Amino acid sequence: MSRLTSFLRSRYTVQTNASSWRTSVALGIGIFLFLYLLQPFGISQYQGSIFLMCLGFCVMAISVQCLCAFLFFKRPSRKNVPVTNGYMILYSVAIELAMAISMTLYAAFFFQTPLTWQLFWVFFYWTFLVWVLVTAVFTLINYNRMLNSRLEELIKKTTDEQEGIIITLHDQNLRGTDLSLPINNLLYIEARKNNVCVCYIKDGETVKTELRSTLTALKDDLPYDNIFQCHRSFLVNINNIASAKGNSNGYQLRLSGCEDTIPVSRTFVPGLRHFIG
């Protein structure tokens, strides 16, 4: 129960106002295409203009969602009140009910049918499915944008602070040579059986060098917060992340000056989120 309460009171991390109109338009278009192309609920039997009727559903969907967004987010934004997960759930429930009610009234008017609970539940069900699909897509897009934005801010700050720091990675082979380089030039380290592959920038080019060592040993050589273990086989330098895409099941990281994609496994996702705060 305490976890649920904590989740509901936690701040909703994805921006809500910047793209609300895009979500509204996408939802309206989705409803229009669903009704016009499939023509369910007896729409194909309508004697008038099916295009205009479906367009009316589209306009109503956009108007209802914009109105709900205005009512729910105008006050918090004015008073600088953080939007919580619980508040977003309440908003989702309210907008779904408003959509279902408006669609039911609109359909009853056009088809000259009595208002019934059955008609309401039909529109509640289908608008819910479209709403969930559109919201899920836009939430994922917005979350990735937010993640990349925070990473950019963090990377610039950390990179400036670590300018001039030289790190040394020790080769445990008796005839091996230790590798020294600026920390900002390090891209990632990958475990490969008894060796590790170090990928870094040298003279403007991406270079890979193998050392006789373990990922754990090299991690101990790098007591810096930005050297992050993102996978059981990878250490990555957060300073050089160009983009991050994914969700709670894992991420894919792209690094500046490197074509390789670095995985962030599900186990290490909380660490990444904690790091970017």
mmCIF file of C-alpha atoms in Angstrom:
data_model
loop_
_atom_site.group_PDB
_atom_site.id
_atom_site.type_symbol
_atom_site.label_atom_id
_atom_site.label_comp_id
_atom_site.label_asym_id
_atom_site.label_seq_id
_atom_site.Cartn_x
_atom_site.Cartn_y
_atom_site.Cartn_z
ATOM 1 C CA MET A 1 0.000 0.000 0.000
ATOM 2 C CA SER A 2 2.856 2.359 0.824
ATOM 3 C CA ARG A 3 4.414 1.735 -2.609
ATOM 4 C CA LEU A 4 1.143 2.558 -4.323
ATOM 5 C CA THR A 5 0.787 5.761 -2.302
ATOM 6 C CA SER A 6 4.378 6.713 -3.103
ATOM 7 C CA PHE A 7 3.794 6.103 -6.815
ATOM 8 C CA LEU A 8 0.610 8.182 -6.880
ATOM 9 C CA ARG A 9 2.342 11.071 -5.116
ATOM 10 C CA SER A 10 5.472 10.896 -7.263
ATOM 11 C CA ARG A 11 6.003 13.571 -9.863
ATOM 12 C CA TYR A 12 4.938 12.677 -13.385
ATOM 13 C CA THR A 13 8.225 12.859 -15.309
ATOM 14 C CA VAL A 14 6.882 13.300 -18.848
ATOM 15 C CA GLN A 15 5.946 16.802 -19.995
ATOM 16 C CA THR A 16 2.184 17.221 -20.270
ATOM 17 C CA ASN A 17 1.569 20.638 -21.751
ATOM 18 C CA ALA A 18 4.089 20.792 -24.587
ATOM 19 C CA SER A 19 2.517 18.077 -26.690
ATOM 20 C CA SER A 20 -1.095 17.901 -25.423
ATOM 21 C CA TRP A 21 -2.431 19.419 -28.645
ATOM 22 C CA ARG A 22 -0.490 16.866 -30.705
ATOM 23 C CA THR A 23 -2.022 14.037 -28.688
ATOM 24 C CA SER A 24 -5.477 15.577 -29.118
ATOM 25 C CA VAL A 25 -5.104 15.841 -32.892
ATOM 26 C CA ALA A 26 -3.677 12.316 -33.157
ATOM 27 C CA LEU A 27 -6.566 10.938 -31.096
ATOM 28 C CA GLY A 28 -9.126 12.757 -33.245
ATOM 29 C CA ILE A 29 -7.519 11.522 -36.468
ATOM 30 C CA GLY A 30 -7.371 7.991 -35.097
ATOM 31 C CA ILE A 31 -11.078 8.036 -34.275
ATOM 32 C CA PHE A 32 -11.903 9.518 -37.689
ATOM 33 C CA LEU A 33 -9.936 6.860 -39.581
ATOM 34 C CA PHE A 34 -11.402 4.070 -37.440
ATOM 35 C CA LEU A 35 -14.975 5.218 -38.073
ATOM 36 C CA TYR A 36 -14.596 6.244 -41.709
ATOM 37 C CA LEU A 37 -12.593 3.245 -42.924
ATOM 38 C CA LEU A 38 -14.287 0.481 -40.922
ATOM 39 C CA GLN A 39 -17.695 2.139 -40.565
ATOM 40 C CA PRO A 40 -18.808 0.200 -37.464
ATOM 41 C CA PHE A 41 -21.969 0.740 -35.372
ATOM 42 C CA GLY A 42 -24.149 0.854 -38.481
ATOM 43 C CA ILE A 43 -22.427 3.936 -39.891
ATOM 44 C CA SER A 44 -22.477 2.374 -43.361
ATOM 45 C CA GLN A 45 -26.302 2.589 -43.273
ATOM 46 C CA TYR A 46 -26.296 6.337 -42.651
ATOM 47 C CA GLN A 47 -28.077 8.155 -45.462
ATOM 48 C CA GLY A 48 -26.213 11.430 -45.174
ATOM 49 C CA SER A 49 -22.535 12.275 -45.645
ATOM 50 C CA ILE A 50 -20.532 9.652 -43.780
ATOM 51 C CA PHE A 51 -17.386 11.738 -44.226
ATOM 52 C CA LEU A 52 -18.883 14.781 -42.494
ATOM 53 C CA MET A 53 -20.370 12.688 -39.701
ATOM 54 C CA CYS A 54 -17.023 11.001 -39.000
ATOM 55 C CA LEU A 55 -15.312 14.365 -39.229
ATOM 56 C CA GLY A 56 -17.716 15.574 -36.544
ATOM 57 C CA PHE A 57 -16.564 12.748 -34.261
ATOM 58 C CA CYS A 58 -12.979 13.821 -34.955
ATOM 59 C CA VAL A 59 -13.623 17.479 -34.104
ATOM 60 C CA MET A 60 -15.520 16.503 -30.958
ATOM 61 C CA ALA A 61 -12.697 14.233 -29.782
ATOM 62 C CA ILE A 62 -10.120 16.993 -30.273
ATOM 63 C CA SER A 63 -12.317 19.600 -28.569
ATOM 64 C CA VAL A 64 -13.094 17.417 -25.551
ATOM 65 C CA GLN A 65 -9.459 16.510 -24.981
ATOM 66 C CA CYS A 66 -8.259 20.104 -25.361
ATOM 67 C CA LEU A 67 -10.925 21.249 -22.903
ATOM 68 C CA CYS A 68 -9.926 18.601 -20.351
ATOM 69 C CA ALA A 69 -6.248 19.461 -20.768
ATOM 70 C CA PHE A 70 -7.054 23.150 -20.209
ATOM 71 C CA LEU A 71 -9.099 22.456 -17.070
ATOM 72 C CA PHE A 72 -6.609 20.023 -15.554
ATOM 73 C CA PHE A 73 -3.285 21.694 -16.378
ATOM 74 C CA LYS A 74 -4.016 25.425 -16.368
ATOM 75 C CA ARG A 75 -4.147 25.701 -12.569
ATOM 76 C CA PRO A 76 -1.054 23.548 -11.784
ATOM 77 C CA SER A 77 1.030 25.402 -14.383
ATOM 78 C CA ARG A 78 -0.022 28.809 -13.071
ATOM 79 C CA LYS A 79 0.734 27.942 -9.452
ATOM 80 C CA ASN A 80 3.852 25.950 -10.355
ATOM 81 C CA VAL A 81 2.357 22.845 -8.757
ATOM 82 C CA PRO A 82 4.053 19.575 -9.846
ATOM 83 C CA VAL A 83 1.830 17.114 -11.713
ATOM 84 C CA THR A 84 1.800 13.738 -9.953
ATOM 85 C CA ASN A 85 1.148 10.248 -11.300
ATOM 86 C CA GLY A 86 -2.128 10.172 -9.380
ATOM 87 C CA TYR A 87 -3.210 13.441 -10.970
ATOM 88 C CA MET A 88 -2.452 12.051 -14.434
ATOM 89 C CA ILE A 89 -4.500 8.918 -13.708
ATOM 90 C CA LEU A 90 -7.422 11.119 -12.615
ATOM 91 C CA TYR A 91 -7.005 13.159 -15.808
ATOM 92 C CA SER A 92 -7.048 9.999 -17.932
ATOM 93 C CA VAL A 93 -10.233 8.733 -16.266
ATOM 94 C CA ALA A 94 -11.938 12.119 -16.659
ATOM 95 C CA ILE A 95 -11.042 12.468 -20.314
ATOM 96 C CA GLU A 96 -12.190 8.927 -21.094
ATOM 97 C CA LEU A 97 -15.580 9.539 -19.446
ATOM 98 C CA ALA A 98 -15.946 12.898 -21.204
ATOM 99 C CA MET A 99 -15.100 11.304 -24.543
ATOM 100 C CA ALA A 100 -17.564 8.441 -24.089
ATOM 101 C CA ILE A 101 -20.401 10.741 -22.986
ATOM 102 C CA SER A 102 -19.876 13.235 -25.837
ATOM 103 C CA MET A 103 -19.630 10.441 -28.424
ATOM 104 C CA THR A 104 -22.821 8.844 -27.095
ATOM 105 C CA LEU A 105 -24.750 12.115 -27.296
ATOM 106 C CA TYR A 106 -23.386 12.817 -30.769
ATOM 107 C CA ALA A 107 -24.322 9.338 -32.067
ATOM 108 C CA ALA A 108 -27.794 9.484 -30.527
ATOM 109 C CA PHE A 109 -28.397 12.825 -32.236
ATOM 110 C CA PHE A 110 -27.224 11.683 -35.683
ATOM 111 C CA PHE A 111 -28.918 8.282 -35.678
ATOM 112 C CA GLN A 112 -32.020 9.463 -33.830
ATOM 113 C CA THR A 113 -31.675 6.625 -31.297
ATOM 114 C CA PRO A 114 -32.547 6.716 -27.584
ATOM 115 C CA LEU A 115 -29.803 7.192 -25.031
ATOM 116 C CA THR A 116 -29.036 3.842 -23.403
ATOM 117 C CA TRP A 117 -26.298 2.418 -21.196
ATOM 118 C CA GLN A 118 -25.500 -0.089 -23.927
ATOM 119 C CA LEU A 119 -24.760 2.711 -26.398
ATOM 120 C CA PHE A 120 -22.611 4.449 -23.790
ATOM 121 C CA TRP A 121 -20.547 1.322 -23.050
ATOM 122 C CA VAL A 122 -19.939 0.708 -26.756
ATOM 123 C CA PHE A 123 -18.373 4.142 -27.177
ATOM 124 C CA PHE A 124 -16.595 3.904 -23.819
ATOM 125 C CA TYR A 125 -14.923 0.667 -24.910
ATOM 126 C CA TRP A 126 -13.752 1.854 -28.327
ATOM 127 C CA THR A 127 -12.635 5.318 -27.285
ATOM 128 C CA PHE A 128 -10.711 3.686 -24.440
ATOM 129 C CA LEU A 129 -8.799 1.458 -26.871
ATOM 130 C CA VAL A 130 -7.904 4.360 -29.182
ATOM 131 C CA TRP A 131 -7.009 6.584 -26.205
ATOM 132 C CA VAL A 132 -4.681 3.976 -24.706
ATOM 133 C CA LEU A 133 -2.917 3.391 -28.035
ATOM 134 C CA VAL A 134 -2.382 7.070 -28.825
ATOM 135 C CA THR A 135 -1.392 7.950 -25.255
ATOM 136 C CA ALA A 136 1.092 5.081 -25.048
ATOM 137 C CA VAL A 137 2.806 6.125 -28.282
ATOM 138 C CA PHE A 138 3.063 9.801 -27.338
ATOM 139 C CA THR A 139 4.133 9.031 -23.760
ATOM 140 C CA LEU A 140 6.992 6.894 -25.068
ATOM 141 C CA ILE A 141 8.040 9.593 -27.539
ATOM 142 C CA ASN A 142 7.895 12.334 -24.906
ATOM 143 C CA TYR A 143 9.738 10.231 -22.342
ATOM 144 C CA ASN A 144 12.602 9.599 -24.770
ATOM 145 C CA ARG A 145 12.753 13.313 -25.538
ATOM 146 C CA MET A 146 12.845 14.133 -21.825
ATOM 147 C CA LEU A 147 15.542 11.511 -21.235
ATOM 148 C CA ASN A 148 17.729 12.860 -24.031
ATOM 149 C CA SER A 149 17.217 16.431 -22.805
ATOM 150 C CA ARG A 150 18.335 15.549 -19.283
ATOM 151 C CA LEU A 151 21.270 13.581 -20.647
ATOM 152 C CA GLU A 152 22.395 16.577 -22.707
ATOM 153 C CA GLU A 153 22.354 18.829 -19.641
ATOM 154 C CA LEU A 154 24.155 16.264 -17.510
ATOM 155 C CA ILE A 155 26.734 15.433 -20.174
ATOM 156 C CA LYS A 156 27.723 19.055 -20.732
ATOM 157 C CA LYS A 157 28.142 19.680 -17.020
ATOM 158 C CA THR A 158 30.112 16.494 -16.316
ATOM 159 C CA THR A 159 32.280 16.813 -19.445
ATOM 160 C CA ASP A 160 33.321 20.346 -18.504
ATOM 161 C CA GLU A 161 34.143 19.258 -14.941
ATOM 162 C CA GLN A 162 36.317 16.335 -16.119
ATOM 163 C CA GLU A 163 38.250 18.185 -18.787
ATOM 164 C CA GLY A 164 41.940 17.283 -18.462
ATOM 165 C CA ILE A 165 41.463 14.164 -16.307
ATOM 166 C CA ILE A 166 43.615 11.258 -17.510
ATOM 167 C CA ILE A 167 42.611 7.692 -16.634
ATOM 168 C CA THR A 168 44.748 4.553 -16.737
ATOM 169 C CA LEU A 169 43.356 1.108 -17.490
ATOM 170 C CA HIS A 170 45.669 -1.644 -16.292
ATOM 171 C CA ASP A 171 46.506 -4.675 -18.433
ATOM 172 C CA GLN A 172 46.963 -7.737 -16.212
ATOM 173 C CA ASN A 173 49.031 -9.527 -18.849
ATOM 174 C CA LEU A 174 52.699 -9.591 -17.821
ATOM 175 C CA ARG A 175 53.735 -8.335 -21.251
ATOM 176 C CA GLY A 176 50.733 -6.078 -21.628
ATOM 177 C CA THR A 177 50.776 -2.294 -21.721
ATOM 178 C CA ASP A 178 48.482 -0.134 -19.621
ATOM 179 C CA LEU A 179 46.214 2.208 -21.535
ATOM 180 C CA SER A 180 46.099 5.894 -20.571
ATOM 181 C CA LEU A 181 43.675 8.359 -22.126
ATOM 182 C CA PRO A 182 41.529 11.406 -21.277
ATOM 183 C CA ILE A 183 38.365 10.271 -19.515
ATOM 184 C CA ASN A 184 36.213 12.234 -21.971
ATOM 185 C CA ASN A 185 37.669 10.162 -24.828
ATOM 186 C CA LEU A 186 36.464 6.869 -23.354
ATOM 187 C CA LEU A 187 33.314 5.558 -25.043
ATOM 188 C CA TYR A 188 32.646 2.114 -23.567
ATOM 189 C CA ILE A 189 34.250 -1.082 -22.290
ATOM 190 C CA GLU A 190 32.957 -4.518 -23.266
ATOM 191 C CA ALA A 191 33.774 -7.805 -21.535
ATOM 192 C CA ARG A 192 34.934 -10.539 -23.922
ATOM 193 C CA LYS A 193 35.698 -13.857 -22.193
ATOM 194 C CA ASN A 194 39.072 -13.317 -20.457
ATOM 195 C CA ASN A 195 39.672 -9.921 -22.022
ATOM 196 C CA VAL A 196 37.939 -6.572 -22.308
ATOM 197 C CA CYS A 197 37.580 -4.381 -25.376
ATOM 198 C CA VAL A 198 38.085 -0.682 -24.726
ATOM 199 C CA CYS A 199 36.501 1.658 -27.276
ATOM 200 C CA TYR A 200 37.736 5.253 -27.223
ATOM 201 C CA ILE A 201 38.525 8.285 -29.340
ATOM 202 C CA LYS A 202 42.113 8.832 -30.442
ATOM 203 C CA ASP A 203 43.116 11.663 -32.780
ATOM 204 C CA GLY A 204 39.485 12.112 -33.789
ATOM 205 C CA GLU A 205 38.962 8.462 -34.738
ATOM 206 C CA THR A 206 37.243 5.574 -32.939
ATOM 207 C CA VAL A 207 39.788 3.013 -31.726
ATOM 208 C CA LYS A 208 39.326 -0.371 -30.032
ATOM 209 C CA THR A 209 41.977 -2.002 -27.863
ATOM 210 C CA GLU A 210 41.863 -5.327 -26.023
ATOM 211 C CA LEU A 211 43.301 -5.650 -22.523
ATOM 212 C CA ARG A 212 43.802 -8.694 -20.325
ATOM 213 C CA SER A 213 41.463 -7.743 -17.510
ATOM 214 C CA THR A 214 37.910 -8.025 -16.207
ATOM 215 C CA LEU A 215 35.046 -5.565 -16.246
ATOM 216 C CA THR A 216 35.021 -5.514 -12.441
ATOM 217 C CA ALA A 217 38.715 -4.695 -12.235
ATOM 218 C CA LEU A 218 38.448 -1.822 -14.696
ATOM 219 C CA LYS A 219 35.370 -0.502 -12.945
ATOM 220 C CA ASP A 220 37.449 -0.283 -9.763
ATOM 221 C CA ASP A 221 40.049 1.696 -11.756
ATOM 222 C CA LEU A 222 37.371 4.230 -12.697
ATOM 223 C CA PRO A 223 35.852 5.767 -9.535
ATOM 224 C CA TYR A 224 33.742 8.228 -11.494
ATOM 225 C CA ASP A 225 29.952 8.450 -11.412
ATOM 226 C CA ASN A 226 29.698 8.906 -15.164
ATOM 227 C CA ILE A 227 31.355 5.530 -15.818
ATOM 228 C CA PHE A 228 28.169 3.516 -15.616
ATOM 229 C CA GLN A 229 27.673 -0.248 -15.774
ATOM 230 C CA CYS A 230 24.674 -0.567 -18.073
ATOM 231 C CA HIS A 231 24.884 -4.310 -18.735
ATOM 232 C CA ARG A 232 26.718 -7.270 -17.247
ATOM 233 C CA SER A 233 29.131 -7.009 -20.191
ATOM 234 C CA PHE A 234 29.337 -3.230 -20.664
ATOM 235 C CA LEU A 235 30.633 -0.116 -18.964
ATOM 236 C CA VAL A 236 29.684 3.107 -20.725
ATOM 237 C CA ASN A 237 30.861 6.688 -20.373
ATOM 238 C CA ILE A 238 27.676 8.716 -19.889
ATOM 239 C CA ASN A 239 29.547 11.815 -21.122
ATOM 240 C CA ASN A 240 29.540 10.492 -24.689
ATOM 241 C CA ILE A 241 25.921 9.362 -24.999
ATOM 242 C CA ALA A 242 24.304 10.916 -28.074
ATOM 243 C CA SER A 243 20.829 9.413 -27.607
ATOM 244 C CA ALA A 244 18.903 6.949 -25.434
ATOM 245 C CA LYS A 245 15.746 5.114 -26.477
ATOM 246 C CA GLY A 246 13.705 2.511 -24.637
ATOM 247 C CA ASN A 247 11.554 1.905 -21.582
ATOM 248 C CA SER A 248 11.576 0.049 -18.254
ATOM 249 C CA ASN A 249 12.525 -3.194 -20.048
ATOM 250 C CA GLY A 250 15.769 -1.745 -21.363
ATOM 251 C CA TYR A 251 17.420 1.006 -23.393
ATOM 252 C CA GLN A 252 19.617 1.320 -26.442
ATOM 253 C CA LEU A 253 22.381 3.925 -26.202
ATOM 254 C CA ARG A 254 24.123 5.585 -29.134
ATOM 255 C CA LEU A 255 27.489 7.231 -28.514
ATOM 256 C CA SER A 256 29.039 10.230 -30.235
ATOM 257 C CA GLY A 257 31.518 9.224 -32.924
ATOM 258 C CA CYS A 258 30.637 5.541 -32.632
ATOM 259 C CA GLU A 259 28.315 3.354 -34.718
ATOM 260 C CA ASP A 260 27.902 0.694 -32.023
ATOM 261 C CA THR A 261 24.669 0.445 -30.036
ATOM 262 C CA ILE A 262 25.151 -0.154 -26.318
ATOM 263 C CA PRO A 263 22.415 -2.032 -24.439
ATOM 264 C CA VAL A 264 21.091 -1.074 -21.028
ATOM 265 C CA SER A 265 19.596 -4.226 -19.561
ATOM 266 C CA ARG A 266 16.491 -4.167 -17.401
ATOM 267 C CA THR A 267 18.509 -4.722 -14.215
ATOM 268 C CA PHE A 268 20.464 -1.483 -14.723
ATOM 269 C CA VAL A 269 17.585 0.757 -15.889
ATOM 270 C CA PRO A 270 16.870 2.062 -12.327
ATOM 271 C CA GLY A 271 20.533 3.061 -12.041
ATOM 272 C CA LEU A 272 20.371 5.014 -15.276
ATOM 273 C CA ARG A 273 17.187 6.780 -14.185
ATOM 274 C CA HIS A 274 18.732 7.592 -10.803
ATOM 275 C CA PHE A 275 21.837 8.944 -12.504
ATOM 276 C CA ILE A 276 19.967 11.366 -14.746
ATOM 277 C CA GLY A 277 17.577 12.224 -11.880
#
